Tab-separated table of N, CA and C in Angstrom:
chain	number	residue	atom	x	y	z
A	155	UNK	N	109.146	123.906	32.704
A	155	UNK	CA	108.437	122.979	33.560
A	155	UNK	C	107.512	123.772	34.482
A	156	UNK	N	106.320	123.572	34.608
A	156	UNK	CA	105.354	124.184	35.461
A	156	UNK	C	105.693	123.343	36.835
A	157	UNK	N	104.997	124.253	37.940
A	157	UNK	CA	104.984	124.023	39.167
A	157	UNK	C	104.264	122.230	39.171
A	158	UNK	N	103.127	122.082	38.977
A	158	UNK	CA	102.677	120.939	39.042
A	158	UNK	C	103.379	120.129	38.300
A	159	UNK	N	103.727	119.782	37.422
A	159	UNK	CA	104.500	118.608	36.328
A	159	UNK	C	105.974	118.451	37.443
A	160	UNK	N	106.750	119.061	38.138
A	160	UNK	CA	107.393	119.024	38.712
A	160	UNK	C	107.393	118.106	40.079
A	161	UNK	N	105.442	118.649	40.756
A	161	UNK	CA	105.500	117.896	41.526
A	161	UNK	C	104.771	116.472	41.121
A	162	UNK	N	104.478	116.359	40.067
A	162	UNK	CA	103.817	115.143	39.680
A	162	UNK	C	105.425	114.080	39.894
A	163	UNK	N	106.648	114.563	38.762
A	163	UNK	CA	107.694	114.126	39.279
A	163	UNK	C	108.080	113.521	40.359
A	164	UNK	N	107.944	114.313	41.662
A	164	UNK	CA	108.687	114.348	42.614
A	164	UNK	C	107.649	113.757	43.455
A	165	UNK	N	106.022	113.438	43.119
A	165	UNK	CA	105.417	112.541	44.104
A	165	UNK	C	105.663	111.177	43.566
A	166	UNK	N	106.167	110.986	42.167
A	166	UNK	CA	106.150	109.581	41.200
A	166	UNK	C	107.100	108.828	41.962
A	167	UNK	N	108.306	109.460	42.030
A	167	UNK	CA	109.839	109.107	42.212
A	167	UNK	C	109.715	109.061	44.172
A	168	UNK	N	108.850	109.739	45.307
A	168	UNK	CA	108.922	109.757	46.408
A	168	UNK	C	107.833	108.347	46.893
A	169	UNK	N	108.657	107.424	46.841
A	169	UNK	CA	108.116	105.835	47.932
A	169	UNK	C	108.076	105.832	49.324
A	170	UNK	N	108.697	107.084	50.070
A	170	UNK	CA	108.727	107.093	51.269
A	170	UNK	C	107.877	106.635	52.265
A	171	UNK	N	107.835	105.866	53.301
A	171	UNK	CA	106.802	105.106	54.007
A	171	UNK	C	106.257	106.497	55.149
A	172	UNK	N	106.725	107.774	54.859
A	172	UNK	CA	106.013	108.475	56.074
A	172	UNK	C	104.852	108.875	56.184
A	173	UNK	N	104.345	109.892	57.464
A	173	UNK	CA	103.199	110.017	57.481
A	173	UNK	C	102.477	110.628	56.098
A	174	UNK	N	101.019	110.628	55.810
A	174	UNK	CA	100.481	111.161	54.343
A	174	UNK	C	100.541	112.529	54.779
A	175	UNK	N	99.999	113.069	56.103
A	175	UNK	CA	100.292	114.298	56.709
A	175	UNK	C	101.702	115.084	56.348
A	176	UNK	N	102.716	114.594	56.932
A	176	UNK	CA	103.537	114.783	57.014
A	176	UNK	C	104.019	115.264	55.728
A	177	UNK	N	103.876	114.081	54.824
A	177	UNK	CA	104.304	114.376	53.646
A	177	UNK	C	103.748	115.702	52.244
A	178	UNK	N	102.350	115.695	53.175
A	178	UNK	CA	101.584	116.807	51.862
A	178	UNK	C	102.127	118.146	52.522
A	179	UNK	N	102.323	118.171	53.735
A	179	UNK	CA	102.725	119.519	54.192
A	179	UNK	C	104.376	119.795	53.697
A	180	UNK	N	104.789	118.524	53.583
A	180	UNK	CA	106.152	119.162	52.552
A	180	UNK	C	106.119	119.448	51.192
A	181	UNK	N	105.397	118.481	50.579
A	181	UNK	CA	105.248	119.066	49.402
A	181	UNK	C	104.613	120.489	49.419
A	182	UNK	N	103.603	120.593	50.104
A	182	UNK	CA	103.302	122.521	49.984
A	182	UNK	C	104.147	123.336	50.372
A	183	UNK	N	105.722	122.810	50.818
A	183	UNK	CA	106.486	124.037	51.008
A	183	UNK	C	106.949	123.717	49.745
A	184	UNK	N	107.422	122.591	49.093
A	184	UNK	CA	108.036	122.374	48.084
A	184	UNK	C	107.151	123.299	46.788
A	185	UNK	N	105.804	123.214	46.819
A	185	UNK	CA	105.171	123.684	45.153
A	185	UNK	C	105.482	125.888	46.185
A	186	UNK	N	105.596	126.146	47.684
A	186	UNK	CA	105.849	127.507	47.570
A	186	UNK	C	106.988	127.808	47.205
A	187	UNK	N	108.260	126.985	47.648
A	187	UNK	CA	109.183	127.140	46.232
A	187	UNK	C	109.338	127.468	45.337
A	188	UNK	N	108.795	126.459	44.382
A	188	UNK	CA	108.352	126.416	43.263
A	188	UNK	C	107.803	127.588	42.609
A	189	UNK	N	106.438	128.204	43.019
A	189	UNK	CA	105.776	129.447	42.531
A	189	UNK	C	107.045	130.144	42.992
A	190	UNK	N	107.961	130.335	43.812
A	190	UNK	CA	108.415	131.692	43.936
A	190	UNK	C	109.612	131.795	43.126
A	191	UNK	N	110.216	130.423	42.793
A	191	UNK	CA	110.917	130.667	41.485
A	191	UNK	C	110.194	130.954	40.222
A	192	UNK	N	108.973	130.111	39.830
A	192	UNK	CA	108.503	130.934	38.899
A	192	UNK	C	108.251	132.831	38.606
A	193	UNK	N	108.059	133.437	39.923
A	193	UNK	CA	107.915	134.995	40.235
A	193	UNK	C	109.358	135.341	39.734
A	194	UNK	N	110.390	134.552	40.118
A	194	UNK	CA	111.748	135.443	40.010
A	194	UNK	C	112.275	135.717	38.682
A	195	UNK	N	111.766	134.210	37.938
A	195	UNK	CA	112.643	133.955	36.859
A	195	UNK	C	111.810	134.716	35.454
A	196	UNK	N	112.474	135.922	34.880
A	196	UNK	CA	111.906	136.586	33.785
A	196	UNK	C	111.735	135.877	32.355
A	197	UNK	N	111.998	134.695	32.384
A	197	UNK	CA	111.841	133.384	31.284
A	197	UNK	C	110.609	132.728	30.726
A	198	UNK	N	110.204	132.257	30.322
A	198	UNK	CA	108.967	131.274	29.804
A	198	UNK	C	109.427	129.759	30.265
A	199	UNK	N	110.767	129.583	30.560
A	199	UNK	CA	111.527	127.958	30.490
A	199	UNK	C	111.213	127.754	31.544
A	200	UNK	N	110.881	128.839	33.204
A	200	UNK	CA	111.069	128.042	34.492
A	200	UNK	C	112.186	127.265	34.763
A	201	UNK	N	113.360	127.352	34.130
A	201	UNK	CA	114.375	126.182	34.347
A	201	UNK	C	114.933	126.178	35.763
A	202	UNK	N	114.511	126.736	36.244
A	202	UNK	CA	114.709	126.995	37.941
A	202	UNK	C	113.843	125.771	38.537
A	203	UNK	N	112.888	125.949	38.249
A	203	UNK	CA	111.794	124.890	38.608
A	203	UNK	C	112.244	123.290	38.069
A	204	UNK	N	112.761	123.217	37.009
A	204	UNK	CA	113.285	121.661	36.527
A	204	UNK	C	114.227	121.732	37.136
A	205	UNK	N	115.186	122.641	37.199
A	205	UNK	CA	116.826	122.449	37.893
A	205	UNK	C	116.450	122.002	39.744
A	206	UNK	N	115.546	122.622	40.201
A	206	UNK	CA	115.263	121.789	41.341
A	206	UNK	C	114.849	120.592	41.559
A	207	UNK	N	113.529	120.558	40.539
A	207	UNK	CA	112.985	119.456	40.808
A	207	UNK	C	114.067	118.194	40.657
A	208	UNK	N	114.654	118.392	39.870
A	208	UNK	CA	115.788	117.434	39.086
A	208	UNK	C	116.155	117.076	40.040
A	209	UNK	N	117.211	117.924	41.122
A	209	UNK	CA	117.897	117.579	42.287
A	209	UNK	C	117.093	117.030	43.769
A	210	UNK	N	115.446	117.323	43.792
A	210	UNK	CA	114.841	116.864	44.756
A	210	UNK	C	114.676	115.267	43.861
A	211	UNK	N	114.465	114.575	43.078
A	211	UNK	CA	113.957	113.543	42.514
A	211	UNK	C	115.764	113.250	42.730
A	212	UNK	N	116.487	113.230	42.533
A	212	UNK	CA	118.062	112.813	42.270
A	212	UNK	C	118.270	112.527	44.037
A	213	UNK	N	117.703	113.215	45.158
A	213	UNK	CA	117.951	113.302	45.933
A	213	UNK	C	117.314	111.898	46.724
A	214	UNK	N	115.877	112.113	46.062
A	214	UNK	CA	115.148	110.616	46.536
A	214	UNK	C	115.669	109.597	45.932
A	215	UNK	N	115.935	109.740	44.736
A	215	UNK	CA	116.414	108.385	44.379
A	215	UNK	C	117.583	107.997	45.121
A	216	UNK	N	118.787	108.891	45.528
A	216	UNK	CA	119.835	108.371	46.103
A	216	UNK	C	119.787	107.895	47.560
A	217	UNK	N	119.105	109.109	48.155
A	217	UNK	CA	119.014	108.421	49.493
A	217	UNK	C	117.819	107.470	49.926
A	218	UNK	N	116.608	108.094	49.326
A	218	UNK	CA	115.086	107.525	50.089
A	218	UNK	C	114.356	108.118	50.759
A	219	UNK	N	115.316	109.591	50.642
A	219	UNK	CA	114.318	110.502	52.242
A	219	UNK	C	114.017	112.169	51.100
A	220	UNK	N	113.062	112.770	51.332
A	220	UNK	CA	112.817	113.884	51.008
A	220	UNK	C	113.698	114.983	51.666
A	221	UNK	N	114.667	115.795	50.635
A	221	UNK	CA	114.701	116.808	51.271
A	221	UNK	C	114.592	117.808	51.906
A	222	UNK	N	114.605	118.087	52.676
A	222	UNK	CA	113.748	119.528	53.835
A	222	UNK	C	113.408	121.139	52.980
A	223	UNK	N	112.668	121.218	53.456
A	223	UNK	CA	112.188	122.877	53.151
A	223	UNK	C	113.299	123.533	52.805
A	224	UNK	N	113.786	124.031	54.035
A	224	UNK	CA	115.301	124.877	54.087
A	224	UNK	C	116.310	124.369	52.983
A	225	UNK	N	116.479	122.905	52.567
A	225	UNK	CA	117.471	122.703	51.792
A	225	UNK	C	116.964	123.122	50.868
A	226	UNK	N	115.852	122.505	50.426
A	226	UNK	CA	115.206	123.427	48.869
A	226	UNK	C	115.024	124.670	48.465
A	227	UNK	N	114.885	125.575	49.688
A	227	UNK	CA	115.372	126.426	49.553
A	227	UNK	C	116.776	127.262	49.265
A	228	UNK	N	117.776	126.832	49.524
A	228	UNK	CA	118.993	127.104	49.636
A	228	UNK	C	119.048	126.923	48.326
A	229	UNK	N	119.119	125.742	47.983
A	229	UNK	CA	119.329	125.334	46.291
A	229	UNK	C	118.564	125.542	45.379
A	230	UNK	N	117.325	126.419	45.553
A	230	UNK	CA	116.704	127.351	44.773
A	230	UNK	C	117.379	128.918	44.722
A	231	UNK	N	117.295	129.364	45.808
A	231	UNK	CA	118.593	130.110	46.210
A	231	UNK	C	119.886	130.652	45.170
A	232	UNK	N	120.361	129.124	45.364
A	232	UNK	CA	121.816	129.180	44.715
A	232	UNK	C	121.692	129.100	43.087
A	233	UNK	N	120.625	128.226	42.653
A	233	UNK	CA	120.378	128.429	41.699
A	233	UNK	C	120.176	129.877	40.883
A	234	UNK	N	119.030	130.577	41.753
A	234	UNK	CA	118.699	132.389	41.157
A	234	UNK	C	120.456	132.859	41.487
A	235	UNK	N	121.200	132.834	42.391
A	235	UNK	CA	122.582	133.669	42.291
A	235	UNK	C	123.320	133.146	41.350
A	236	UNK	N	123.684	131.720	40.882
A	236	UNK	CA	124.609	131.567	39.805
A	236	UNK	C	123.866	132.130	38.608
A	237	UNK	N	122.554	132.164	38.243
A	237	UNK	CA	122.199	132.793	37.274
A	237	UNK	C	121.447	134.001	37.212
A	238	UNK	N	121.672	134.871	38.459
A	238	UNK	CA	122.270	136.295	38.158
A	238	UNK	C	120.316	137.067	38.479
A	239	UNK	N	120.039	136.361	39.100
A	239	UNK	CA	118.495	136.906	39.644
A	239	UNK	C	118.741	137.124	40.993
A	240	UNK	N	118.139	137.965	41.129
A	240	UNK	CA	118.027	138.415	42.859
A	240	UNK	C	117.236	138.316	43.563
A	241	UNK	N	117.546	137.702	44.482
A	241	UNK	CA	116.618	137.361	45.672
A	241	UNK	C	116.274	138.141	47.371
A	242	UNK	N	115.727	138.624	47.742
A	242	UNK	CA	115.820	139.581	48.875
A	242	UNK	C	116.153	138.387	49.964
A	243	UNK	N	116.598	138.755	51.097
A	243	UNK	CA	116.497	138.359	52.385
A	243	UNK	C	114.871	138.278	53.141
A	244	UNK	N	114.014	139.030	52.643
A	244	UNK	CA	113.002	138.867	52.891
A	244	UNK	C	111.958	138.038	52.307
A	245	UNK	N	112.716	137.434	51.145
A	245	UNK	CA	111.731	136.224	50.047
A	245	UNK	C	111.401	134.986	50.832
A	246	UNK	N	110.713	134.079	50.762
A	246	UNK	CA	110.680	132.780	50.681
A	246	UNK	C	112.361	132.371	50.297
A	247	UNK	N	112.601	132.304	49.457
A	247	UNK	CA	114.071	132.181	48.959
A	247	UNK	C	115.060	132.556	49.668
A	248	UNK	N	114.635	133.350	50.172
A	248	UNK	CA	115.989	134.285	51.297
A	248	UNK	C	116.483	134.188	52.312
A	249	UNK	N	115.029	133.283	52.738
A	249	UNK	CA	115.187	132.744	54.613
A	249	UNK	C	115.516	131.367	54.337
């Protein structure tokens, strides 16, 4: 899954009534995410990138609210450690 097809996803599935502001500045932390799992992951699949997106779209659908930066991060995060990629403390990913 490429960075964009992900967020095409995740703007399809997000109805949220907030600001348009508000909202494009999350999605641009969401697609720096995104690129920085693509950097980590030595694959062609990106499955880092679907395995999130999956859970940000799973997330809107259940509750209604976009998840935060920091959480997407974390669970990008956790994603590169269960499958054995490393992430610095100094990444996007790390903080």
């Amino acid at each position: 899954m490429t960075v964009e097809s992900a967020m095409r996803r995740i703007e399809a599935a997000d109805d949220s009534r907030t600001d348009a502001d508000d909202r494009q500045q999350q999605y641009e932390m969401y697609r720096k995410t995104f690129r920085a799992l693509e950097d980590i992951e030595p694959d062609d699949d990106d499955e880092g990138i679907a395995a999130v997106a999956d859970w940000i779209v799973e997330r809107l659908e259940t509750d209604g609210e976009r998840p935060g930066s920091r959480e997407v991060r974390r669970r990008a995060r956790k994603f590169c450690e269960r499958n054995g990629y490393d992430v610095s403390d100094n990444d996007w990913l790390g903080s």
